[in-house]
Each structure stands twice: as structure tokens, then as C-alpha cells.
Amino acid sequence: MKVILKADVKGTGKKGETVEVSDGYARNYLLPRGLAVAASAGALKSIEVERRAQAEKEQRRIAELKALRDQLDGQTIRLPAKCGEGGRLFGSVTNKDVAEAISRHIGKEFDRKVIEISAPIKTLGVHTVELKFGHNINGKVNVEIVPE
């Protein structure tokens, strides 16, 4: 029996695949648990429509990430921090601090997991921070640490 998987099934296939399985396995396990639907013309068409919608959503997401990267790439973000004598900070600047500064700069929420700091920032001055958005979209932003 041909079925279209609605979820990943170990040993059978991935979500969205059309697979040939035994009748008993389909009727007694896959269909009652909602893991698959019978492969009819209507079901195949609805799966194809869902795939297209998912691909369009992914393309929009990639375009948004590229626009955000272009907006931030090469920008200098000022970040005030408490410091002692000689320009040494009390503690260090984390990716959470940088994310909050970027959020204030662009006016909307920014995910801290995108920021990759190679070494802890413990001094005043300008430091380059790498941004890794995923989908091979990377950028850099300069963070200027100034005394509070």
C-alpha cells in the first residue's frame, strides 16, 4: 500500500515522502496513529501545495536574514560598560549584552544565539563580533565598548 508520511517514522521514511509499505503496517500502525495518509491523488496534491508553501516561507526567511545582515554589516554599536582604572571592565561583555545593544540599535528584538564572540571582551575599545544567521549568511559588526 502506498502512503504519504505525515511525520518521520524510524525505518520507514521522512515526513512528506511517499513510501510503499505492507497493508497491515499501514492499516494497523501508521494510519490509526496519524503518522501517514493513504496516497490518493488529492493527498499527493495537498502535500505538494504544502511543500511549495514551506519553500516560499523559507525563501522569505532567508531574504529577511540577508536584509538584516546588510543592515548590520560593518556598523558600529556603542555599548556602555562599567570599568575600572586602565580601561579594564568589571566582568566581561557577553553575547547577551551585545544582543541587547543591537536590539536598541535596530529597534526590534535580536537573537543572542546569532552572535559569536571569539574571546571574552574585557577591555574598552572597538571589538569585531561575528554574526552567524544560518543558511550560510554571516556578517560582522563592530562593538565599541565605552565607559558608563
Tab-separated table of C-alpha atoms in Angstrom:
chain	number	residue	atom	x	y	z
A	1	MET	CA	0.000	0.000	0.000
A	2	LYS	CA	1.313	3.478	-0.866
A	3	VAL	CA	1.165	6.048	1.935
A	4	ILE	CA	2.368	9.601	2.445
A	5	LEU	CA	4.170	10.042	5.755
A	6	LYS	CA	2.974	12.929	7.928
A	7	ALA	CA	5.873	12.525	10.380
A	8	ASP	CA	9.310	10.907	10.433
A	9	VAL	CA	8.979	7.165	11.046
A	10	LYS	CA	12.151	5.331	12.001
A	11	GLY	CA	12.930	2.614	9.464
A	12	THR	CA	10.211	3.753	7.058
A	13	GLY	CA	10.963	7.291	5.895
A	14	LYS	CA	10.889	11.037	6.457
A	15	LYS	CA	7.929	13.404	6.629
A	16	GLY	CA	6.395	14.136	3.212
A	17	GLU	CA	7.804	11.038	1.487
A	18	THR	CA	5.602	8.635	-0.440
A	19	VAL	CA	6.519	5.080	0.531
A	20	GLU	CA	5.287	1.575	-0.211
A	21	VAL	CA	4.511	-0.386	2.971
A	22	SER	CA	2.620	-3.591	3.724
A	23	ASP	CA	-1.145	-3.274	4.047
A	24	GLY	CA	-1.185	-4.435	7.676
A	25	TYR	CA	1.533	-1.994	8.755
A	26	ALA	CA	-0.351	0.869	7.139
A	27	ARG	CA	-3.836	-0.078	8.441
A	28	ASN	CA	-2.800	-1.171	11.934
A	29	TYR	CA	0.021	1.232	12.807
A	30	LEU	CA	0.594	4.215	10.509
A	31	LEU	CA	-2.967	5.319	9.704
A	32	PRO	CA	-4.524	4.982	13.214
A	33	ARG	CA	-1.667	6.916	14.823
A	34	GLY	CA	-1.873	9.711	12.240
A	35	LEU	CA	1.667	9.076	11.026
A	36	ALA	CA	0.548	8.643	7.404
A	37	VAL	CA	-2.337	9.052	4.983
A	38	ALA	CA	-3.241	6.862	2.027
A	39	ALA	CA	-1.573	8.091	-1.163
A	40	SER	CA	-4.527	9.319	-3.207
A	41	ALA	CA	-4.443	11.983	-5.913
A	42	GLY	CA	-5.899	14.593	-3.537
A	43	ALA	CA	-3.433	13.759	-0.773
A	44	LEU	CA	-0.482	13.962	-3.174
A	45	LYS	CA	-1.690	17.351	-4.405
A	46	SER	CA	-2.132	18.711	-0.872
A	47	ILE	CA	1.371	17.529	0.083
A	48	GLU	CA	2.798	19.277	-2.989
A	49	VAL	CA	0.968	22.508	-2.088
A	50	GLU	CA	2.324	22.254	1.477
A	51	ARG	CA	5.880	21.743	0.150
A	52	ARG	CA	5.601	24.828	-2.061
A	53	ALA	CA	4.275	26.918	0.827
A	54	GLN	CA	7.131	25.711	3.037
A	55	ALA	CA	9.702	26.566	0.332
A	56	GLU	CA	8.240	30.069	-0.101
A	57	LYS	CA	8.295	30.601	3.669
A	58	GLU	CA	11.944	29.518	3.759
A	59	GLN	CA	12.819	31.924	0.910
A	60	ARG	CA	11.140	34.822	2.758
A	61	ARG	CA	13.069	33.938	5.921
A	62	ILE	CA	16.370	33.883	4.015
A	63	ALA	CA	15.556	37.264	2.433
A	64	GLU	CA	14.800	38.733	5.889
A	65	LEU	CA	18.093	37.401	7.269
A	66	LYS	CA	20.050	38.837	4.336
A	67	ALA	CA	18.369	42.223	4.778
A	68	LEU	CA	19.212	42.210	8.496
A	69	ARG	CA	22.805	41.231	7.721
A	70	ASP	CA	23.099	44.048	5.179
A	71	GLN	CA	21.655	46.496	7.711
A	72	LEU	CA	24.156	45.495	10.420
A	73	ASP	CA	27.265	44.554	8.418
A	74	GLY	CA	30.097	46.943	9.279
A	75	GLN	CA	28.002	49.034	11.691
A	76	THR	CA	29.488	50.216	14.979
A	77	ILE	CA	27.319	49.605	18.022
A	78	ARG	CA	28.105	51.579	21.198
A	79	LEU	CA	27.866	49.600	24.408
A	80	PRO	CA	28.416	51.344	27.761
A	81	ALA	CA	30.026	49.193	30.462
A	82	LYS	CA	31.339	49.692	33.987
A	83	CYS	CA	35.103	49.829	34.073
A	84	GLY	CA	37.950	50.462	36.472
A	85	GLU	CA	41.363	52.023	36.045
A	86	GLY	CA	43.311	51.251	32.890
A	87	GLY	CA	40.199	50.505	30.822
A	88	ARG	CA	39.564	47.060	32.350
A	89	LEU	CA	35.909	46.086	32.636
A	90	PHE	CA	34.228	44.705	35.724
A	91	GLY	CA	33.422	41.283	34.286
A	92	SER	CA	33.164	40.833	30.543
A	93	VAL	CA	30.785	41.691	27.731
A	94	THR	CA	28.655	38.683	26.739
A	95	ASN	CA	26.660	37.935	23.618
A	96	LYS	CA	23.513	38.808	25.612
A	97	ASP	CA	24.852	42.340	26.222
A	98	VAL	CA	25.732	42.719	22.541
A	99	ALA	CA	22.290	41.408	21.500
A	100	GLU	CA	20.564	43.973	23.726
A	101	ALA	CA	22.681	46.785	22.232
A	102	ILE	CA	21.878	45.609	18.684
A	103	SER	CA	18.167	45.391	19.605
A	104	ARG	CA	18.234	49.013	20.741
A	105	HIS	CA	20.111	49.991	17.561
A	106	ILE	CA	17.718	48.339	15.075
A	107	GLY	CA	14.538	48.833	17.101
A	108	LYS	CA	13.424	45.201	17.261
A	109	GLU	CA	14.330	42.005	19.074
A	110	PHE	CA	17.656	40.372	18.156
A	111	ASP	CA	18.556	36.760	18.987
A	112	ARG	CA	21.696	36.389	21.114
A	113	LYS	CA	22.430	32.936	19.666
A	114	VAL	CA	23.388	34.550	16.351
A	115	ILE	CA	26.321	36.383	17.955
A	116	GLU	CA	29.659	34.615	18.126
A	117	ILE	CA	32.343	36.216	20.294
A	118	SER	CA	35.749	34.598	19.739
A	119	ALA	CA	37.294	35.727	23.049
A	120	PRO	CA	35.729	37.390	26.099
A	121	ILE	CA	35.606	41.176	25.744
A	122	LYS	CA	37.226	42.628	28.876
A	123	THR	CA	38.663	45.961	27.678
A	124	LEU	CA	37.381	49.271	26.349
A	125	GLY	CA	37.644	49.970	22.636
A	126	VAL	CA	36.302	48.603	19.364
A	127	HIS	CA	35.911	44.840	19.006
A	128	THR	CA	34.693	42.912	15.949
A	129	VAL	CA	31.920	40.400	16.617
A	130	GLU	CA	30.813	37.793	14.100
A	131	LEU	CA	27.128	37.201	13.316
A	132	LYS	CA	26.084	33.756	12.055
A	133	PHE	CA	22.434	33.774	10.984
A	134	GLY	CA	22.397	30.282	9.464
A	135	HIS	CA	21.832	29.333	5.810
A	136	ASN	CA	25.458	30.408	5.182
A	137	ILE	CA	24.554	34.032	5.965
A	138	ASN	CA	27.334	35.625	8.008
A	139	GLY	CA	28.223	39.185	8.892
A	140	LYS	CA	30.365	41.272	11.201
A	141	VAL	CA	29.524	44.140	13.470
A	142	ASN	CA	31.877	46.381	15.439
A	143	VAL	CA	31.105	46.819	19.117
A	144	GLU	CA	32.555	49.917	20.735
A	145	ILE	CA	32.843	49.469	24.486
A	146	VAL	CA	32.721	52.862	26.213
A	147	PRO	CA	32.873	53.732	29.935
A	148	GLU	CA	29.498	54.072	31.601
